[in-house]
C-alpha positions in Angstrom: -20.2 -9.4 15.0 -18.2 -11.8 17.1 -14.7 -12.8 18.2 -13.1 -16.2 17.3 -10.2 -18.4 18.3 -9.0 -20.7 15.5 -6.7 -23.7 15.6 -5.3 -25.0 12.3 -3.3 -27.9 11.0 -2.2 -28.9 7.6 0.7 -28.7 5.1 3.5 -26.3 4.2 4.9 -26.5 0.7 7.8 -24.4 -0.5 7.6 -23.4 -4.2 11.2 -24.4 -5.0 13.1 -27.0 -6.9 13.1 -30.5 -5.5 10.8 -33.5 -5.0 7.2 -32.5 -3.9 7.1 -35.3 -1.3 10.4 -34.2 0.3 9.4 -30.5 0.4 5.9 -31.0 1.9 5.9 -30.6 5.7 3.3 -30.3 8.5 2.1 -26.8 9.5 0.2 -25.6 12.5 -1.4 -22.3 13.4 -3.4 -20.3 16.0 -5.4 -17.2 15.1 -7.5 -14.8 17.2 -9.8 -12.5 15.4 -13.0 -10.5 15.2 -15.7 -10.1 12.6 -16.6 -6.3 12.8 -19.5 -6.7 10.4 -20.8 -9.7 8.5 -18.6 -8.7 5.5 -15.3 -7.7 7.1 -13.0 -9.0 9.9 -9.4 -9.2 11.0 -7.2 -11.7 12.7 -3.7 -12.0 14.2 -2.0 -15.3 14.2 1.2 -17.4 14.4 1.9 -20.5 12.4 4.8 -22.7 11.5 6.7 -25.8 12.4 9.0 -27.1 9.7 10.1 -26.3 6.2 12.6 -27.9 3.8 15.6 -26.4 2.1 16.8 -28.1 -1.1 20.3 -26.8 -1.6 22.8 -28.4 -4.0 20.8 -31.6 -4.1 20.6 -32.0 -0.3 17.3 -31.7 1.6 17.5 -30.1 5.1 14.7 -29.5 7.6 14.5 -26.1 9.1 12.3 -24.7 11.9 10.2 -21.7 11.0 7.3 -19.6 12.2 5.4 -16.6 10.9 3.3 -14.0 12.6 0.6 -12.2 10.6 -2.2 -9.7 10.6 -4.9 -10.6 8.1 -7.9 -8.7 6.8 -10.9 -11.1 6.1 -13.6 -10.5 3.5 -16.7 -12.6 3.7 -17.5 -13.0 0.0 -20.7 -14.9 0.7 -22.1 -12.1 2.7 -20.9 -9.4 0.3 -22.8 -11.0 -2.6 -25.7 -12.5 -0.6 -26.8 -10.5 2.5 -27.8 -12.3 5.7 -25.9 -13.9 8.5 -27.4 -17.4 8.5 -25.2 -18.9 5.9 -24.0 -22.4 6.8 -21.1 -22.1 4.3 -19.1 -19.0 3.8 -16.2 -18.2 1.4 -13.6 -15.8 2.7 -10.9 -13.9 0.9 -7.9 -12.9 3.1 -4.9 -10.7 2.6 -2.2 -10.0 5.2 1.3 -9.3 6.2 3.7 -10.2 9.0 7.1 -11.4 9.9 8.6 -14.8 9.1 11.5 -16.4 11.0 13.5 -19.4 9.7 16.4 -21.1 11.4 18.8 -21.2 8.4 21.5 -23.1 10.2 25.1 -23.2 9.1 24.7 -26.9 8.2 22.4 -25.8 5.3 24.0 -22.6 4.2 27.6 -23.7 4.4 28.4 -20.6 6.4 30.4 -20.5 9.7 27.5 -18.9 11.5 23.7 -19.1 11.6 21.8 -16.8 9.3 18.5 -16.9 11.2 16.6 -13.7 10.6 13.2 -12.1 10.4 11.8 -11.7 6.9 8.7 -10.0 5.5 5.7 -12.2 4.9 2.9 -11.1 2.5 0.0 -13.4 1.9 -3.3 -13.9 0.1 -5.7 -16.8 0.3 -9.2 -18.3 0.2 -11.0 -20.1 3.0 -14.3 -22.1 3.0 -15.9 -22.0 6.4 -18.8 -24.4 7.5 -20.7 -23.4 10.6 -21.4 -26.7 12.4 -23.1 -24.9 15.4 -23.4 -21.3 16.6 -20.1 -21.4 18.5 -18.1 -23.7 16.2 -17.0 -23.8 12.6 -14.7 -26.0 10.4 -12.6 -24.4 7.7 -10.4 -25.3 4.8 -7.9 -22.6 3.9 -5.3 -22.2 1.1 -2.8 -19.4 1.3 0.0 -18.3 -1.0 2.9 -16.6 1.0 5.7 -14.4 -0.3 8.8 -13.9 1.8 12.5 -13.0 1.4 14.8 -14.9 -1.0 16.9 -16.1 2.0 14.0 -17.5 4.0 14.9 -21.2 3.5 18.6 -20.8 2.7 18.0 -20.8 -1.1 19.1 -17.7 -2.9 17.7 -17.3 -6.4 17.6 -13.5 -6.7 13.8 -13.3 -6.3 11.5 -13.5 -3.3 10.6 -17.0 -2.0 7.0 -18.4 -2.4 5.3 -21.1 -0.4 1.8 -22.4 0.1 -0.2 -23.4 3.2 -3.2 -25.8 3.1 -4.9 -25.9 6.4 -7.9 -27.4 8.1 -9.2 -25.4 11.0 -11.6 -25.4 13.9 -12.9 -22.1 15.3 -14.7 -21.2 18.5 -16.9 -18.1 18.2 -17.7 -16.0 21.2 -18.7 -12.5 22.3 -21.6 -12.2 19.8 -23.0 -8.7 19.6 -26.7 -8.3 20.6 -27.5 -5.9 17.9 -25.6 -3.9 15.2 -27.3 -1.7 12.6 -30.4 -4.0 12.2 -31.6 -7.4 13.2 -29.9 -9.1 10.3 -26.5 -8.6 12.1 -27.5 -10.3 15.3 
């Protein structure tokens, strides 16, 4: 078992109408977590930067961020016991709150409609251990939030994806848990 601090950067893509190139924006995140056993962990994090609203043919940039609590499942260790895997595949599921600055310029309203919205997510991550304290990751997540998240109201919840590359620092390794294989 161990703790980790993870920095991520990548792309945010709303699943909405509009040109793919116009909708895609940069995305950054910071996570702090713990692997409680080789198979299961958890993390809390914040991510965001910029998203795009496509309303009535006009593209508008909006600031956003999300907070989240994720449960992590190490699929590699679930199906192949041992803690010396150089490459691990993780399934994650989580929930949190999303904030988006839906300014009046986008919504056509006389006041800002900035709010907090639910954020449910599920994803997969590949993690490559480059040294005992460091790992690189590639993570894809599908996020679900409120219909009004990016000023587009369609009558259904809004979906967006995140594709992130990350660097994690691992610390606080347990000396022994259950048996030597968890060192």
